[in-house]
Short mmCIF file of C-alpha atoms and ligand atoms in Angstrom, two decimals:
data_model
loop_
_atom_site.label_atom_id
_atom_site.label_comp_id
_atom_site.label_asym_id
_atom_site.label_seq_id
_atom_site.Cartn_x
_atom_site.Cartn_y
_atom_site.Cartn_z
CA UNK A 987 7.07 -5.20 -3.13
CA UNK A 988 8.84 -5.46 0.24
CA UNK A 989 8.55 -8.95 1.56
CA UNK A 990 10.23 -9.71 5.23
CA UNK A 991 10.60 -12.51 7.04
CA UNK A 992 11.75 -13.84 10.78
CA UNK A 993 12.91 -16.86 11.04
CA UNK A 994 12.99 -18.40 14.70
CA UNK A 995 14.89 -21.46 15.25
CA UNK A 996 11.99 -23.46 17.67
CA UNK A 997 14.80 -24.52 20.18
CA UNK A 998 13.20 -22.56 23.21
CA UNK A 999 11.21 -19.59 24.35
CA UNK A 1000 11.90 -16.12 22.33
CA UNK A 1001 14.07 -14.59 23.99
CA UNK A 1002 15.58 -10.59 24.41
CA UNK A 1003 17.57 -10.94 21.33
CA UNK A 1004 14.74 -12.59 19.06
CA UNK A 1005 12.53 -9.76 19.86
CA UNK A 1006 14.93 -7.30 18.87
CA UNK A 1007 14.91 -9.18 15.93
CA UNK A 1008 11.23 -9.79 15.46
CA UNK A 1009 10.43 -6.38 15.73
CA UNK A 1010 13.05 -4.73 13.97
CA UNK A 1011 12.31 -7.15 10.63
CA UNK A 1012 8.53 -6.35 11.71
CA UNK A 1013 8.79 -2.53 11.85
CA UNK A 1014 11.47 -2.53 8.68
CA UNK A 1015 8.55 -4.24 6.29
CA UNK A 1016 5.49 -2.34 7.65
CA UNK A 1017 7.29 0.87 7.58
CA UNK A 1018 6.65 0.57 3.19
CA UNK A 1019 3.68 -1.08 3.43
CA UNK A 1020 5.42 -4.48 2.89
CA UNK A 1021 4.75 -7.88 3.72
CA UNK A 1022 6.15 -10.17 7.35
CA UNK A 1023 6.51 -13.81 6.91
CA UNK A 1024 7.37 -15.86 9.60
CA UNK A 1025 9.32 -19.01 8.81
CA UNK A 1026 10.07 -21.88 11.56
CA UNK A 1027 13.27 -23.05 11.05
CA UNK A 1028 12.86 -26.56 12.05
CA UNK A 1029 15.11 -28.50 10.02
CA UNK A 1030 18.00 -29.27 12.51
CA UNK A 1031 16.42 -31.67 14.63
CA UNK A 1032 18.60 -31.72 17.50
CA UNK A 1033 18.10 -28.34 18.45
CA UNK A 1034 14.12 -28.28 17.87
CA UNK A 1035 12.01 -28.68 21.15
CA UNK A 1036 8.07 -29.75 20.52
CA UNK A 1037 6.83 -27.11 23.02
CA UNK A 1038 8.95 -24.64 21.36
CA UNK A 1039 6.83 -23.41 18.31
CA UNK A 1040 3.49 -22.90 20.44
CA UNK A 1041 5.17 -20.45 22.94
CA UNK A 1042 6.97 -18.49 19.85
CA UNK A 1043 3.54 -18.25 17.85
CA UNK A 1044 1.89 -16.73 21.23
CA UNK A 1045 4.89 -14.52 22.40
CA UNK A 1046 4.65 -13.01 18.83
CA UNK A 1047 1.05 -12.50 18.72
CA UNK A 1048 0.79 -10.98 22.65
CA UNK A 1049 3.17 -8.38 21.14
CA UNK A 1050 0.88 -7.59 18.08
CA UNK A 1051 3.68 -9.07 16.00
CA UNK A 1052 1.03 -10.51 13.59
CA UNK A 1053 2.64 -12.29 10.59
CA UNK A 1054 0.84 -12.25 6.86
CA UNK A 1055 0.32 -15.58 5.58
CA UNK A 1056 0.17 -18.82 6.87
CA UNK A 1057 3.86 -19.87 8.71
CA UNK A 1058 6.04 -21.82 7.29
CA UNK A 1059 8.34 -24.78 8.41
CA UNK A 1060 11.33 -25.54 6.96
CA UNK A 1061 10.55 -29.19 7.54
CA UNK A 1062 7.83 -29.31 5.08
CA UNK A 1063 10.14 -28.45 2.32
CA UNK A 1064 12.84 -31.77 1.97
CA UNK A 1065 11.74 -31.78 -1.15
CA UNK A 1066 12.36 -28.03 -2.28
CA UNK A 1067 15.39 -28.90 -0.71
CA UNK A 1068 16.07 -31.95 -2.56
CA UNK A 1069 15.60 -30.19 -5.98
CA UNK A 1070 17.87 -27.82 -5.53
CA UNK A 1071 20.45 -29.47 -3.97
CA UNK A 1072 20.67 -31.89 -6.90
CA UNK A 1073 20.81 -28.79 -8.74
CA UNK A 1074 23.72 -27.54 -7.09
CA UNK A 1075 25.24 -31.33 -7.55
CA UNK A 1076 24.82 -31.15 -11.56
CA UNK A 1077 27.37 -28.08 -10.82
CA UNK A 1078 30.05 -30.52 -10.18
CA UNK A 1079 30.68 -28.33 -7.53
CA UNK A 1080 29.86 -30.64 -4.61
CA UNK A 1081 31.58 -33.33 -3.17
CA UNK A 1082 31.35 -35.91 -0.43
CA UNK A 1083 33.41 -35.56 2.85
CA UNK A 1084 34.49 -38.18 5.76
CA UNK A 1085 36.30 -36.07 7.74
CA UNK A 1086 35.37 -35.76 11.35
CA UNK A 1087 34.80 -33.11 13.59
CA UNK A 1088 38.31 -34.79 15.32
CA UNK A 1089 40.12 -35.22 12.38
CA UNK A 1090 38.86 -31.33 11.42
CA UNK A 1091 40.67 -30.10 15.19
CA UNK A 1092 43.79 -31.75 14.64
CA UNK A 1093 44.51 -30.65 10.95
CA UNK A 1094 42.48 -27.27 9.92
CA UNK A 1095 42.52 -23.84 11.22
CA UNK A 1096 40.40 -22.57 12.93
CA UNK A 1097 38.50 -19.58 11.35
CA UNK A 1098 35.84 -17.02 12.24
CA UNK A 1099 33.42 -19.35 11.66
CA UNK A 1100 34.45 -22.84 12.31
CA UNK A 1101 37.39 -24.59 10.73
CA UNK A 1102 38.09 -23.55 7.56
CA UNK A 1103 37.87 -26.55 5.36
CA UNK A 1104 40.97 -26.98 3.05
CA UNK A 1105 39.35 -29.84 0.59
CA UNK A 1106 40.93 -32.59 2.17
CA UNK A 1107 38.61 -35.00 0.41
CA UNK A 1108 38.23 -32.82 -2.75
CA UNK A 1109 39.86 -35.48 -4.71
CA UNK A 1110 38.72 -38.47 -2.98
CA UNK A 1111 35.59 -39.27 -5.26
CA UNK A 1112 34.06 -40.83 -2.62
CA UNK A 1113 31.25 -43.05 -3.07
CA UNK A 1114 27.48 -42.14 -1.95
CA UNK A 1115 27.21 -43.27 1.47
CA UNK A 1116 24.71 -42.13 4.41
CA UNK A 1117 27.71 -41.17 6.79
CA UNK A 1118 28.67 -38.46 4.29
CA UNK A 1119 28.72 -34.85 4.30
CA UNK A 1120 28.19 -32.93 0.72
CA UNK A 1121 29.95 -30.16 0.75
CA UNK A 1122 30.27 -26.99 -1.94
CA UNK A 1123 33.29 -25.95 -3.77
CA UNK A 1124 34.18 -21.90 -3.01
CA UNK A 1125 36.52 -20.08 -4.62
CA UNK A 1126 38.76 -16.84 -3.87
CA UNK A 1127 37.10 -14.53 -6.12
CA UNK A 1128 35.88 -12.11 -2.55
CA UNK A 1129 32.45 -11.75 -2.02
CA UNK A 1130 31.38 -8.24 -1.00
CA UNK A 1131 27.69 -7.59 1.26
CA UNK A 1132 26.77 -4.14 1.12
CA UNK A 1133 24.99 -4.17 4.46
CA UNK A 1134 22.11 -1.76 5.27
CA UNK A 1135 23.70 -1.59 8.91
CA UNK A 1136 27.22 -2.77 9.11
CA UNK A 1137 28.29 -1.18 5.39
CA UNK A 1138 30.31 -2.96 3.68
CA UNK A 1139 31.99 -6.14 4.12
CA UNK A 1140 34.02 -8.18 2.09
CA UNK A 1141 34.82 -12.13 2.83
CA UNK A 1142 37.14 -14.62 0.47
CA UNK A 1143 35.43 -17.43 0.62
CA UNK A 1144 38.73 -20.19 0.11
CA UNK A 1145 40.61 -17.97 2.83
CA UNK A 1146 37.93 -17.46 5.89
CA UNK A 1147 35.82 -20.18 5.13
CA UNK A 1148 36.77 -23.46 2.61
CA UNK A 1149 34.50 -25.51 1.23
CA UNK A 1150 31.74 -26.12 3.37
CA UNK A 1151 28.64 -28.11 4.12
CA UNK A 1152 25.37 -28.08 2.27
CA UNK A 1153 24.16 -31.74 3.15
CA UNK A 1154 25.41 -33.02 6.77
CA UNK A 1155 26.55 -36.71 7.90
CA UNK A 1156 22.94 -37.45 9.08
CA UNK A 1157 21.73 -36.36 5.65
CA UNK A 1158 20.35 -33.09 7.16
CA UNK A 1159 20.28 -30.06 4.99
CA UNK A 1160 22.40 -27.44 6.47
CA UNK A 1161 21.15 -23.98 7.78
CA UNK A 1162 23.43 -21.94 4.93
CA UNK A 1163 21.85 -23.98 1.78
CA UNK A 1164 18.03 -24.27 3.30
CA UNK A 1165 18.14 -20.41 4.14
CA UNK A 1166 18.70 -19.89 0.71
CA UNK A 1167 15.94 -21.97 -1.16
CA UNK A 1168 13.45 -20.65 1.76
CA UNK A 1169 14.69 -16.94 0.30
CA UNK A 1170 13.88 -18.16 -2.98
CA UNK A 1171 10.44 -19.94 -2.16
CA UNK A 1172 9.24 -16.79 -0.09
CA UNK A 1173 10.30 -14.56 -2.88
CA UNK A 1174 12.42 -12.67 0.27
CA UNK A 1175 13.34 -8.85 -0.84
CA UNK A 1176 14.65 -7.89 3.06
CA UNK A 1177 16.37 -9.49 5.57
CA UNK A 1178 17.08 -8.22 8.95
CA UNK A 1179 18.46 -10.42 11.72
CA UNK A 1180 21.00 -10.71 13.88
CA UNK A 1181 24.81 -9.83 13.07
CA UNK A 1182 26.01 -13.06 14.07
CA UNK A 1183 25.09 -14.27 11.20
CA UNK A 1184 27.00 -11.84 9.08
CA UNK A 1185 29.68 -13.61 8.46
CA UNK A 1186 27.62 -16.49 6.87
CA UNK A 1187 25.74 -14.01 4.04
CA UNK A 1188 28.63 -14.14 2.14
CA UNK A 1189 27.96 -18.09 1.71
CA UNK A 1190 24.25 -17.68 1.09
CA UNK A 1191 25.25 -15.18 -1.34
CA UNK A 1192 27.40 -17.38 -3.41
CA UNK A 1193 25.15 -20.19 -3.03
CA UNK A 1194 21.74 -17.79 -4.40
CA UNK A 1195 24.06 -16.28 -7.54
CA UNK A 1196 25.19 -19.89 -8.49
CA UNK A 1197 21.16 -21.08 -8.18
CA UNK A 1198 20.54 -17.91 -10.36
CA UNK A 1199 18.16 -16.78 -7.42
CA UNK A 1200 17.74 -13.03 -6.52
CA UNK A 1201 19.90 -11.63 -3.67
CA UNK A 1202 17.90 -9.83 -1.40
CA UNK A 1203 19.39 -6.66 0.85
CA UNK A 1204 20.96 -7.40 4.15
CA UNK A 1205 20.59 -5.97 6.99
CA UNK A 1206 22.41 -7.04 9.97
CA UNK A 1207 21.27 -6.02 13.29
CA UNK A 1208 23.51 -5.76 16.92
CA UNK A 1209 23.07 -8.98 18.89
CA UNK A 1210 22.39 -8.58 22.26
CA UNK A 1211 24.65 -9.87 24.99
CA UNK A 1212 24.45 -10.14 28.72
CA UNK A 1213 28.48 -9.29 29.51
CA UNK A 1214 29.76 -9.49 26.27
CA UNK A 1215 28.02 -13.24 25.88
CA UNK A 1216 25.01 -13.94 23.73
CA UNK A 1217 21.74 -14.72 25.33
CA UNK A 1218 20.20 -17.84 23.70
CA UNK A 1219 16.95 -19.88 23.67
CA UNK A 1220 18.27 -22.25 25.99
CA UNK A 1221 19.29 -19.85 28.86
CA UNK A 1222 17.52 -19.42 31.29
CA UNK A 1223 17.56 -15.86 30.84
CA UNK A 1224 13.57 -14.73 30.65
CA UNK A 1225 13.37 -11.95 32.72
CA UNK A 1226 13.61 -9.58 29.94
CA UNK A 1227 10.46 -10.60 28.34
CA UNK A 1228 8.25 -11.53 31.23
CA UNK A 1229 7.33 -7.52 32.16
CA UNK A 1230 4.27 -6.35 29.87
CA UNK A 1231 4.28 -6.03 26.00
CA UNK A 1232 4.64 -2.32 25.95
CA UNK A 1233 7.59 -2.33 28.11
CA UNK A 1234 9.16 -5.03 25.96
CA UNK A 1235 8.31 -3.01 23.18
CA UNK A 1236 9.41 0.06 24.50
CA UNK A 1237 12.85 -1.74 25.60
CA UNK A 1238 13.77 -3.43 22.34
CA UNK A 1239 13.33 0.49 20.73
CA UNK A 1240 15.49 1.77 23.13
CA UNK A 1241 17.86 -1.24 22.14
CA UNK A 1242 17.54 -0.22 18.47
CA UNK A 1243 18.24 3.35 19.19
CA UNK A 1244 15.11 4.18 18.23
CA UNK A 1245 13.42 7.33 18.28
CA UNK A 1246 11.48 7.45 21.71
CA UNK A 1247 7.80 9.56 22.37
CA UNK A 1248 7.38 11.10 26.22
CA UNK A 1249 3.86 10.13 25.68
CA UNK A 1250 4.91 6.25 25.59
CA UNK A 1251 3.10 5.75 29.02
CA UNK A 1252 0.17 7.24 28.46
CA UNK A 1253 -0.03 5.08 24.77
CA UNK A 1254 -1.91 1.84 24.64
CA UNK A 1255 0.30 -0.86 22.23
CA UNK A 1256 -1.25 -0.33 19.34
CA UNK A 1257 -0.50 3.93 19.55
CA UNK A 1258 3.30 2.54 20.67
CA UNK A 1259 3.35 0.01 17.08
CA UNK A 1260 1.93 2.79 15.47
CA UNK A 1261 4.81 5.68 16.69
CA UNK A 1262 7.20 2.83 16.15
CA UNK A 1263 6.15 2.23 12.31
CA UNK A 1264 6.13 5.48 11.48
CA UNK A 1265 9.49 6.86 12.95
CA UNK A 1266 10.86 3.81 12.06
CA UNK A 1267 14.72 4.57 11.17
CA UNK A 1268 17.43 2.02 10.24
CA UNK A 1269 20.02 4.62 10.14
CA UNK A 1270 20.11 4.96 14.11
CA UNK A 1271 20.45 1.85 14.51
CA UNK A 1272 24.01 0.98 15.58
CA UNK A 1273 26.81 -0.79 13.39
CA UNK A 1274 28.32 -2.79 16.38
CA UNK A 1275 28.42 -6.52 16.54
CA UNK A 1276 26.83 -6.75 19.64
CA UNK A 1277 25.42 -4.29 22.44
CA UNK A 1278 25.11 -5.25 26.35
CA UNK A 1279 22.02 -5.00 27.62
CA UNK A 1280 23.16 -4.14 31.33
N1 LIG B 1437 16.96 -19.49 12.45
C1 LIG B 1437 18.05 -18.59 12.70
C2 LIG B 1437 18.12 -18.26 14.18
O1 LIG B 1437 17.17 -18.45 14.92
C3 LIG B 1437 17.94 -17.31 11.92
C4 LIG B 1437 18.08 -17.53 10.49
C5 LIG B 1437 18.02 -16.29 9.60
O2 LIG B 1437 17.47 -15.26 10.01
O3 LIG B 1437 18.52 -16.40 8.48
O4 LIG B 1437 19.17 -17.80 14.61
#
């Protein structure tokens, strides 16, 4: 059984880019009959604004982007999170890090994704303390995603990335370790979201074979950019999503390269969900990073 999932972060409106993400993870699942979960990924507090998860529950359902079961908030699940974590810490594969984002700037290099974290407190044993980060051992062996869209990609882990956080400073689980136990507690077969976040499967991956979870397929989907830069939730960049649903709809295809009917404007939103299901094809879709939308 299929099972899908999107999985806003509530720190503003939907924008462009999370409906081409919403509706590509939407069409993907009910192309085989499978199953769309939505998950509310809450847990970094700083970036969640209250208003937030209203207006992304009502942009979804005004675009017949109905989700099965009940939502899901990765705030209700510290203590999924707290299992597995001290899971991961039986390993003895964790360790606790003082090094600050300063201290980080003037002595690592700076990688694709952040500095790359050379274990400079590896051997410190350092004591519990809240101020702490946690942070998970990698190793060189190279990690290989066979993406649905971007084909295949390989990433050493010690090389592009170091050792890197699974439990912040303010005792915050991080995005790359709660991703995965969410994957596990959904029973996730499918993911499609956005290629920035790529280069970070190769971290959930080794974090899901080390839990003994199952990995489930990848599929990594252009982000889209306003001159090369990606829009975000706090932008102020709406426009896109304030014309009707069946434009937006019809848009976000033409984003995905999908195929497109000459009957669209005489189709109610329902016929246009319905052409979109069925001709639903990954394969157009294209393997870039990121496509401007102007
Ligand atoms: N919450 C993340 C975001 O809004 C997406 C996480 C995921 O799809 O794994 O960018």
């Amino acid at each position: 059984m299929y099972i899908g999932r999107f999985a806003p972060t509530p720190s503003g409106d939907l924008h462009f880019g999370s409906l081409v993400t919403a509706i590509a993870s939407y069409c993907d699942a009910r192309k085989v009959g499978g199953q769309w979960l939505l998950k509310i990924d809450d847990i970094d507090k700083q970036r969640v604004k209250n208003y937030s998860v209203q207006s992304i529950l009502k942009t979804l359902e005004s675009l017949n982007l109905f989700w099965d079961l009940t939502e899901s908030y990765q705030s209700h699940r510290l203590e999924e999170y707290e299992f597995y974590f001290e899971k991961l810490s039986g390993m003895n594969k964790t360790y606790r890090c003082d090094c600050s984002r300063k201290y980080l700037s003037n002595n690592a290099k700076l990688g694709e994704d952040g500095y790359i974290y050379p274990g400079f407190c590896k051997n410190k044993n350092l004591m519990n303390h809240n101020s702490f980060s946690t942070r998970m051992e990698v190793n060189k062996i190279p990690i290989v995603v066979e993406d649905q869209i971007q084909g295949k990609i390989s990433q050493n882990l010690s090389k592009e990335i170091g050792d890197f956080v699974i439990k912040r400073s303010d005792r915050q689980f991080s995005y790359q370790f709660s991703v995965c136990v969410d994957n596990k507690l959904d029973k996730i077969t499918n993911i499609v979201r956005g290629a920035d976040l790529l280069s970070s499967t190769p971290r959930q991956i080794y974090l899901q074979k080390l839990l003994d979870f199952n990995i489930p397929k990848f599929s990594h989907i252009p982000i889209a950019t306003i001159d090369k830069k990606k829009i975000s939730k706090s932008d102020d960049y709406k426009i896109l999503i304030k014309s009707n649903q069946k434009d937006i709809w019809i848009k976000v295809l033409n984003f995905l390269n999908q195929p497109i009917s000459k009957t669209f404007s005489q189709m109610n939103l329902e016929e246009i969900i319905e052409y979109a299901i069925k001709n639903w094809a990954m394969e157009k879709i294209s393997p870039s990073y990121s496509i401007d939308i102007f």
